[in-house]
mmCIF file of C-alpha atoms and ligand atoms in Angstrom:
data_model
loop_
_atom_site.group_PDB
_atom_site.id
_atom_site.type_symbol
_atom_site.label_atom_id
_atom_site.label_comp_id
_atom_site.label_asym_id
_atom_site.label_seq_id
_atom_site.Cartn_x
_atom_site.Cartn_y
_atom_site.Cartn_z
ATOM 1 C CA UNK A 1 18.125 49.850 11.769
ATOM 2 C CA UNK A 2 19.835 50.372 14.747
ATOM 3 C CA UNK A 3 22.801 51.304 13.380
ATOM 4 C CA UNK A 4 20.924 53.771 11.859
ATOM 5 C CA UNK A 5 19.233 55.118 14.571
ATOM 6 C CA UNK A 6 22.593 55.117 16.429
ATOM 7 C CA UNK A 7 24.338 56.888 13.681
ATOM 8 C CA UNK A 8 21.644 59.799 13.178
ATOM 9 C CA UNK A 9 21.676 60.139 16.958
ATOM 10 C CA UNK A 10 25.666 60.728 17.035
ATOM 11 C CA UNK A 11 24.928 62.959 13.592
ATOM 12 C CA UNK A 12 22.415 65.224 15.390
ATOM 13 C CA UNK A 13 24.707 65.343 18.786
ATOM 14 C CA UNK A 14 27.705 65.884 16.436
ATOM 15 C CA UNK A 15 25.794 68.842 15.290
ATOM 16 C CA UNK A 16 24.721 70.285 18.348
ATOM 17 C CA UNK A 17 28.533 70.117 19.753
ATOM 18 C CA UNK A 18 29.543 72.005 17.151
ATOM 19 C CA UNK A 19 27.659 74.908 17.711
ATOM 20 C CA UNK A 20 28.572 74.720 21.304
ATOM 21 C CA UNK A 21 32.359 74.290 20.166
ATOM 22 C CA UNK A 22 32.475 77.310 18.822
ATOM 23 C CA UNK A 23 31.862 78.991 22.440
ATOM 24 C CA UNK A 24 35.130 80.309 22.475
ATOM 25 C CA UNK A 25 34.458 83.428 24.494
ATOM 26 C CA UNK A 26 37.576 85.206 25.221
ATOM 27 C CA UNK A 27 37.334 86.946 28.731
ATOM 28 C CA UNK A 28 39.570 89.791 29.164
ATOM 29 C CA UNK A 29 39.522 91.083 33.627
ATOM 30 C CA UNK A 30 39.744 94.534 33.889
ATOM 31 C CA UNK A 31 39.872 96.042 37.184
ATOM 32 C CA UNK A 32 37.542 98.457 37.056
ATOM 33 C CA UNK A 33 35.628 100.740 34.963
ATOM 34 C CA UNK A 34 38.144 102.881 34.087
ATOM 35 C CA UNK A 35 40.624 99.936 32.778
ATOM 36 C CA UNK A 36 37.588 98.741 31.210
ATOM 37 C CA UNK A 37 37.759 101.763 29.174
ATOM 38 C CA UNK A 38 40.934 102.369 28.808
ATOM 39 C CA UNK A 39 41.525 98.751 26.793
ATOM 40 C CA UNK A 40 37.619 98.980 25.219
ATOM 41 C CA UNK A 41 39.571 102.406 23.574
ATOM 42 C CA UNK A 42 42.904 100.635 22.942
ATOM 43 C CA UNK A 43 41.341 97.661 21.039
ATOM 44 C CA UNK A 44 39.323 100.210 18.899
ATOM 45 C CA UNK A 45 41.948 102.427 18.299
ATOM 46 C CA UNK A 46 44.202 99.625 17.206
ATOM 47 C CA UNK A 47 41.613 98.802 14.988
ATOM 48 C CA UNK A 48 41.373 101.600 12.905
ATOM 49 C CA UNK A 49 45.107 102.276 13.155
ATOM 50 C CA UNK A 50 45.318 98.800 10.945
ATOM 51 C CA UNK A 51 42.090 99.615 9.049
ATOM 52 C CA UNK A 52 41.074 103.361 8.359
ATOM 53 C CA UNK A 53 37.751 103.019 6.850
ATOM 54 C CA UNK A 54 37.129 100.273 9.554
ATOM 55 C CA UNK A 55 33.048 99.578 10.482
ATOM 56 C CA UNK A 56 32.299 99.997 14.174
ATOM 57 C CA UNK A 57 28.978 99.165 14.996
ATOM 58 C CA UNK A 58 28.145 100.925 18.101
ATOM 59 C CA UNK A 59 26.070 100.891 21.430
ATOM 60 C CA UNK A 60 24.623 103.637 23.710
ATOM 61 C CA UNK A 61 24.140 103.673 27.416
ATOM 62 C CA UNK A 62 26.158 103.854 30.299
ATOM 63 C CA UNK A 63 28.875 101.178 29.906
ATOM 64 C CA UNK A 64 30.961 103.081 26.851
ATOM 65 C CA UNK A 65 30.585 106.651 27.963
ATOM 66 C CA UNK A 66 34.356 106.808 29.190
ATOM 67 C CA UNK A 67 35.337 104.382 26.157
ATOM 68 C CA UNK A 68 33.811 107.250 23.758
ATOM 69 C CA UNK A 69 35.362 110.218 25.593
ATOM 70 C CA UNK A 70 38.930 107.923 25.661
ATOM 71 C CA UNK A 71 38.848 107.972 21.997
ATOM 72 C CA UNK A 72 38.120 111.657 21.390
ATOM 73 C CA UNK A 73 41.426 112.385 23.837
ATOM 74 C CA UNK A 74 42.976 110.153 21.279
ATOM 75 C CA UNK A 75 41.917 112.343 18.325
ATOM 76 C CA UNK A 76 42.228 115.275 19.981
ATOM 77 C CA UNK A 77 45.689 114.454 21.853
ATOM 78 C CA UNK A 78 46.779 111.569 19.555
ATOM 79 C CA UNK A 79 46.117 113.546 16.823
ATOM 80 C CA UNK A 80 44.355 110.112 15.555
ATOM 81 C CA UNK A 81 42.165 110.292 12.521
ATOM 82 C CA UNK A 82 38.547 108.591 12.441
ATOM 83 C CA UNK A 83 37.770 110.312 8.691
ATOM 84 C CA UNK A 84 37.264 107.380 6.700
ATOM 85 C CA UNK A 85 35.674 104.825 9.829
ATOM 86 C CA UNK A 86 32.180 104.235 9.149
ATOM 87 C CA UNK A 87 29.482 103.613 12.051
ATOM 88 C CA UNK A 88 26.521 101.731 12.471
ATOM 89 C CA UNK A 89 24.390 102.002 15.917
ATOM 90 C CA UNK A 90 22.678 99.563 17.438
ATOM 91 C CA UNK A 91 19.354 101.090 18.525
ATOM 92 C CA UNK A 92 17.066 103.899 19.062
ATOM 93 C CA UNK A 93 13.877 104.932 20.963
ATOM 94 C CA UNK A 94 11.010 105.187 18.952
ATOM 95 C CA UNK A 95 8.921 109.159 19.129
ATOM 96 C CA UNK A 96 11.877 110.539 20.850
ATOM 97 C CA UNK A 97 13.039 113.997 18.758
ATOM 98 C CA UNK A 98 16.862 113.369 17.901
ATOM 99 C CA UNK A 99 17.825 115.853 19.569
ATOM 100 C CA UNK A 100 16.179 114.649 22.576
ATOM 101 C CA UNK A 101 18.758 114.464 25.451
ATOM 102 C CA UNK A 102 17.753 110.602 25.933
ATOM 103 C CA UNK A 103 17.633 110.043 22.039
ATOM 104 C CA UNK A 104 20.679 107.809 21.197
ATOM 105 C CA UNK A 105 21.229 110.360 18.501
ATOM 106 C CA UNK A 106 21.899 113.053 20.517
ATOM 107 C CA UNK A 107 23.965 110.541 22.937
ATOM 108 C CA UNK A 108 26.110 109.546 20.012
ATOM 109 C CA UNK A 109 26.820 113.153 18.740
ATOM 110 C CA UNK A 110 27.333 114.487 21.955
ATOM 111 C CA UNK A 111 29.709 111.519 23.295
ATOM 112 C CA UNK A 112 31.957 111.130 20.314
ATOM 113 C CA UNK A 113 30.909 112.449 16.714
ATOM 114 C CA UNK A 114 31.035 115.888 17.690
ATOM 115 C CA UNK A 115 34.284 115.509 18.667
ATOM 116 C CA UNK A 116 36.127 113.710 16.325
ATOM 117 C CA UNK A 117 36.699 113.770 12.522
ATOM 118 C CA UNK A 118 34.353 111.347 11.209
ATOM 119 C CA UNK A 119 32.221 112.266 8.130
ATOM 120 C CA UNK A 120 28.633 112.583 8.767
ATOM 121 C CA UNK A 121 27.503 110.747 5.825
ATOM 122 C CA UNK A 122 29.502 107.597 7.650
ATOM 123 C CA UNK A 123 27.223 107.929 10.712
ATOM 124 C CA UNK A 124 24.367 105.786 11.135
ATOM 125 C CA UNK A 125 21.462 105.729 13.612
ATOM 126 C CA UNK A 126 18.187 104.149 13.267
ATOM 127 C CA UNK A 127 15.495 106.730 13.323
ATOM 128 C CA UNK A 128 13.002 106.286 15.788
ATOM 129 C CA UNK A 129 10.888 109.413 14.892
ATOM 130 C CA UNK A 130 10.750 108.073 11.181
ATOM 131 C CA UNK A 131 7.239 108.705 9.885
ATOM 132 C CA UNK A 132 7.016 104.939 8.845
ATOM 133 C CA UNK A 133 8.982 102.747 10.515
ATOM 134 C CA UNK A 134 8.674 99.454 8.775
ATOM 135 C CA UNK A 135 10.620 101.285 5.509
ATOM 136 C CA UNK A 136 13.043 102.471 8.196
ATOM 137 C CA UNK A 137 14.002 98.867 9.056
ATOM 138 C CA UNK A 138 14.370 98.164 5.759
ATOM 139 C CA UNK A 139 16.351 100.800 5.163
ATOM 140 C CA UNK A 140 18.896 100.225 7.993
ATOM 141 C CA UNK A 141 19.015 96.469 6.910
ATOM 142 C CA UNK A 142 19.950 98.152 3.681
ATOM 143 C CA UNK A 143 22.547 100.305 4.729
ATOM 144 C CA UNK A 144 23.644 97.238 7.139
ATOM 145 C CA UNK A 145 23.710 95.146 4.224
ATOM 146 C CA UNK A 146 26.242 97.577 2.221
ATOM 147 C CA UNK A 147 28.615 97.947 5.291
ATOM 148 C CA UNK A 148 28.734 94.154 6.273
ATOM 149 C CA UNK A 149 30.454 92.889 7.960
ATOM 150 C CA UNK A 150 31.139 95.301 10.510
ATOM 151 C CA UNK A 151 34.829 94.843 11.545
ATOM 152 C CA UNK A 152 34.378 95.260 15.389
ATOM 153 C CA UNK A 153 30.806 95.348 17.077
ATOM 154 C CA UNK A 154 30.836 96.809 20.473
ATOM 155 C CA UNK A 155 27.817 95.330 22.672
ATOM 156 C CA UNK A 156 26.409 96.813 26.423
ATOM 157 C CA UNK A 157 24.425 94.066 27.988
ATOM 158 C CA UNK A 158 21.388 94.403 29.743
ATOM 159 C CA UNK A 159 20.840 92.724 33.198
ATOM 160 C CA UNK A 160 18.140 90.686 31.662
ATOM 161 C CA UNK A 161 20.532 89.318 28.798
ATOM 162 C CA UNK A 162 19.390 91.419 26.436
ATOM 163 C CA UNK A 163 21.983 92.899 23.842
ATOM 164 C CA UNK A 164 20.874 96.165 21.421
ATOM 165 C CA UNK A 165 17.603 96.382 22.254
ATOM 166 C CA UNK A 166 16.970 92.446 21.598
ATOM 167 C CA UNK A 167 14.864 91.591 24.639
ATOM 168 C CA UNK A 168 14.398 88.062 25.931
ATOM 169 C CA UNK A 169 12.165 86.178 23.831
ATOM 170 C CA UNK A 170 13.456 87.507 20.572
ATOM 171 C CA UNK A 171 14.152 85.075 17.786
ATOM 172 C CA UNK A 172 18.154 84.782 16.753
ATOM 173 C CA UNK A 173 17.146 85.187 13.365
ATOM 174 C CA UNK A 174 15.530 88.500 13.159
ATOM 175 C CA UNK A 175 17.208 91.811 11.253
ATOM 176 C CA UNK A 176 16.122 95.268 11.908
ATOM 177 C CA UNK A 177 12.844 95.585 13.825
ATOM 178 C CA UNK A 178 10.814 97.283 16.612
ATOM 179 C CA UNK A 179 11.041 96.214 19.728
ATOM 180 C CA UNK A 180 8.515 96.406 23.023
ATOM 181 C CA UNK A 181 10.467 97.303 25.591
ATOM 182 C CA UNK A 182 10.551 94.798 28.508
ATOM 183 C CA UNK A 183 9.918 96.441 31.809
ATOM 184 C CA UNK A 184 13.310 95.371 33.828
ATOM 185 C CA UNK A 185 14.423 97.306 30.679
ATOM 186 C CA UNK A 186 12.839 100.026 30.922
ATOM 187 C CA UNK A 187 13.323 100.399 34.594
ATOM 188 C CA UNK A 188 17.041 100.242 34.075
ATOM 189 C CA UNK A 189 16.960 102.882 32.032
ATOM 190 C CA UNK A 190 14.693 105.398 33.935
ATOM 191 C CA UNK A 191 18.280 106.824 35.994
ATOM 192 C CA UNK A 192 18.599 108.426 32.338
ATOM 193 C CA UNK A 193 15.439 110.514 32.099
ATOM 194 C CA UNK A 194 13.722 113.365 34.361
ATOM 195 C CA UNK A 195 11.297 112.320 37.014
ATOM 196 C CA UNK A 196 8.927 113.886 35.140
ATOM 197 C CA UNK A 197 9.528 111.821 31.956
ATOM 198 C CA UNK A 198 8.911 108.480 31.107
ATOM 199 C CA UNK A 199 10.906 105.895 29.022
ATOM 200 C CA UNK A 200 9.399 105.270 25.767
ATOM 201 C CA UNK A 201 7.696 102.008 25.443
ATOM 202 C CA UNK A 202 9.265 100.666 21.797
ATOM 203 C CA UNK A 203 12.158 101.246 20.368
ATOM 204 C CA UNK A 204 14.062 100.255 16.934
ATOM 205 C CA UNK A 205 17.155 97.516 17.211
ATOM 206 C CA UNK A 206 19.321 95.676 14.772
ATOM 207 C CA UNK A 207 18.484 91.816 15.010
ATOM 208 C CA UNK A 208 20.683 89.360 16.525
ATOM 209 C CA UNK A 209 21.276 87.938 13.141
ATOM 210 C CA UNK A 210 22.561 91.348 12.077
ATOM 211 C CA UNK A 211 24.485 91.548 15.137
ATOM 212 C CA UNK A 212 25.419 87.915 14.174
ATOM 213 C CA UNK A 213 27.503 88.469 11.422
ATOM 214 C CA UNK A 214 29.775 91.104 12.711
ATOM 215 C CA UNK A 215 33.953 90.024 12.352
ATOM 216 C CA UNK A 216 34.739 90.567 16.135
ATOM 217 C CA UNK A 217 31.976 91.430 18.883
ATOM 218 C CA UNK A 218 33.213 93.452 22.419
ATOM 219 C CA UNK A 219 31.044 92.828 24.792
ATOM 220 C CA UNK A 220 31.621 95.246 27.656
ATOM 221 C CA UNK A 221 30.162 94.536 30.959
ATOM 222 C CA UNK A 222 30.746 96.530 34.453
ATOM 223 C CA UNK A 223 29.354 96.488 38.133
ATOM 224 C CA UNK A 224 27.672 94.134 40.161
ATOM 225 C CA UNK A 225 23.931 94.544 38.091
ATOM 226 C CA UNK A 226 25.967 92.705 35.048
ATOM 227 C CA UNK A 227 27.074 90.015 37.671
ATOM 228 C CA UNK A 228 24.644 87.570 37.114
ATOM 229 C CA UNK A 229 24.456 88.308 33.063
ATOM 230 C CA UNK A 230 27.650 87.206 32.766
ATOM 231 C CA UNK A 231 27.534 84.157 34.105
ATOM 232 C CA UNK A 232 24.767 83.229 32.242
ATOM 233 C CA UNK A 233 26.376 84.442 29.010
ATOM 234 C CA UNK A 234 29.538 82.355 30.124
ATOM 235 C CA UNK A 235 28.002 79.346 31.784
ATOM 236 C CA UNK A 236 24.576 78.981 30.468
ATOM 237 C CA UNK A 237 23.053 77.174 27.460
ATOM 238 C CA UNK A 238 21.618 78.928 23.877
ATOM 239 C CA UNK A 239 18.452 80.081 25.143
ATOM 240 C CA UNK A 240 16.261 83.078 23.553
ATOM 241 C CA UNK A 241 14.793 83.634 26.729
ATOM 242 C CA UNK A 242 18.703 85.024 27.453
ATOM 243 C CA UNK A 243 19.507 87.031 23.635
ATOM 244 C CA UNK A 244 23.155 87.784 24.582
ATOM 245 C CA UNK A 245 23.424 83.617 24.945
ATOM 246 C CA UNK A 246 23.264 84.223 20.745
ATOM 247 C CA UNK A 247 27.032 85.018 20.796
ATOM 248 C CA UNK A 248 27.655 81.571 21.329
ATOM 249 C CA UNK A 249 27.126 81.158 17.580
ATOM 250 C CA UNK A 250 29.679 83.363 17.098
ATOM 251 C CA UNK A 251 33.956 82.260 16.774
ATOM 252 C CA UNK A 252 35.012 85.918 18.156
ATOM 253 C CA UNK A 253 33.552 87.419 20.850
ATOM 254 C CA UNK A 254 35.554 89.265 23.388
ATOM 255 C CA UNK A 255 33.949 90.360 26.798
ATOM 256 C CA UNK A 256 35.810 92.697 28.802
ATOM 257 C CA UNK A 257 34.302 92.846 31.822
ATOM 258 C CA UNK A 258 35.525 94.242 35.319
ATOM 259 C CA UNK A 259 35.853 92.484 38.441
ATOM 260 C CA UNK A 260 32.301 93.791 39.220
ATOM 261 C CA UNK A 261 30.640 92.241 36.642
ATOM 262 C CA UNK A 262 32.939 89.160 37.297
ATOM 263 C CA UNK A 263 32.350 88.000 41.000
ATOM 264 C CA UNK A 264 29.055 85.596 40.163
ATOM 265 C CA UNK A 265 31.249 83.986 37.415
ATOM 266 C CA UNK A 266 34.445 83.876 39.564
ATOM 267 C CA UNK A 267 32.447 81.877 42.506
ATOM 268 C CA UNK A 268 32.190 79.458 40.789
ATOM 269 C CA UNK A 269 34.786 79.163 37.749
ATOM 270 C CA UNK A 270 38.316 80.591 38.001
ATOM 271 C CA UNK A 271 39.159 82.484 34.945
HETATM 272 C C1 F6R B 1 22.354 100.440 23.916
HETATM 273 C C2 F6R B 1 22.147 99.005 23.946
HETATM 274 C C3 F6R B 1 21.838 98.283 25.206
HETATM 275 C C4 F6R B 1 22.837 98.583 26.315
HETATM 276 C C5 F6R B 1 22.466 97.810 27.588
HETATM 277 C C6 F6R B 1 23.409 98.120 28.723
HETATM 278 O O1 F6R B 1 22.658 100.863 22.595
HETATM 279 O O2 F6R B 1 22.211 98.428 22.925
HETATM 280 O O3 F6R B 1 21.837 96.902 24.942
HETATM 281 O O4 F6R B 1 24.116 98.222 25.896
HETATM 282 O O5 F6R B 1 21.171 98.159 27.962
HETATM 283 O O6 F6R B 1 23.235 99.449 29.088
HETATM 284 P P1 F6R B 1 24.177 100.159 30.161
HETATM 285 O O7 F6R B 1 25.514 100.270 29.532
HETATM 286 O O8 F6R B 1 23.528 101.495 30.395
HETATM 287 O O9 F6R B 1 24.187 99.290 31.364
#
């Protein structure tokens, strides 16, 4: 009996250590934002140099701003060709119009689609102005569901761990959904709308579990508000009180993070 209960106790630990052994985070130092970039844009480009019709699930916000305009100088310098790469976003507002100067849609155009050769029927956004927006998360699990698995998913991460628009709290198992916005959230994000505006209160987000199943996952992270997010991604436990601690699951995930975003982690590890 003891045995027994000595064997099913190594069993369960066994189990639990190999989830954690797969924490294999790869951290790549940049020195600042614009290095950040510049090898966010290198590692993409590579990408679809090897793979053409390559699936790059994307993110909005401020982190990849310069990694989008990086590889439009590509196409348009480079002469580099993103015709048969297929995209998948991350998230959306929900009641924002598309073309909405906050919308991710009009982010995404604006940033990078309208400026390189990609063909519109590859793009894919959720659509937070859908008239029903259950069917609409169906329908992106659909399309997500055709394109899987996404060869390289590039992630932003909120201060408050969270990674699309997965706030804390949010199970590791859900697919497409819509999402409350948490208030640290949507304070963050108020530097992106008018005074006279307000940030919407819900928006639509691939799951974690989507997220999940991804080949590779770049997690970019820069300044001193990711700081403390990455050391918790790095050092902490799985928690869903922290989504981005999810990755954890996950055998390749990259973060590329600048010294910014590195100095809580560097006090006390040395990387
Ligand atoms: C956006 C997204 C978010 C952002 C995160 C960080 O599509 O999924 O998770 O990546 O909020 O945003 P920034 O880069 O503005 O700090």
């Amino acid at each position: 009996m003891v045995v027994f209960s000595i064997l099913g106790t190594f069993i369960v630990a066994k189990r639990y250590y190999a989830v954690k052994e797969r924490n294999k985070m790869k951290i790549i130092k940049a020195s600042d934002y614009e290095q950040l970039s510049e090898k966010a844009a290198k590692i993409t480009i590579e990408l679809v140099k090897e793979k053409p019709d390559a699936v790059l699930g994307l993110a909005t916000g401020g982190t990849p701003v310069l990694t989008y305009k990086l590889l439009v100088d590509y196409h348009r310098k480079l002469h580099m060709s993103f015709r048969d790469v297929k995209t998948i976003n991350l998230d959306e507002y929900i009641g924002l119009p598309e073309d909405h100067p906050q919308s991710y849609h009009y982010f995404m155009y604006n940033k990078l689609f309208n400026h390189i050769d990609i063909r519109p029927e590859n793009i894919h956004i959720p659509r937070g102005n859908a008239r029903n927006l259950a069917e609409e998360c169906i329908r992106y699990d659909e399309i997500l569901e055709i394109l899987h698995p996404i060869d390289l998913q590039l992630l932003g991460i909120g201060s408050n761990g969270h990674i699309g628009f997965n706030e804390p709290g949010t199970p590791f198992s859900k697919k497409t959904y819509i999402t409350k916005l948490s208030t640290s959230t949507r304070k963050a994000n108020e530097r992106f709308f008018q005074e006279e505006e307000t940030v919407p209160e819900y928006a639509i987000t691939m799951g974690i579990a989507s997220i999940l199943k991804s080949k590779k996952i770049l997690l970019l992270a820069s300044g001193k508000s990711k700081a403390e997010a990455v050391k918790q991604l790095v050092l902490g436990e799985m928690d869903e009180q922290f989504p981005a601690s999810a990755l954890k699951q996950h055998d390749n995930v990259t973060i590329l993070a600048d010294n910014q975003a590195l100095e809580e982690l560097q006090k006390v590890k040395r990387i």
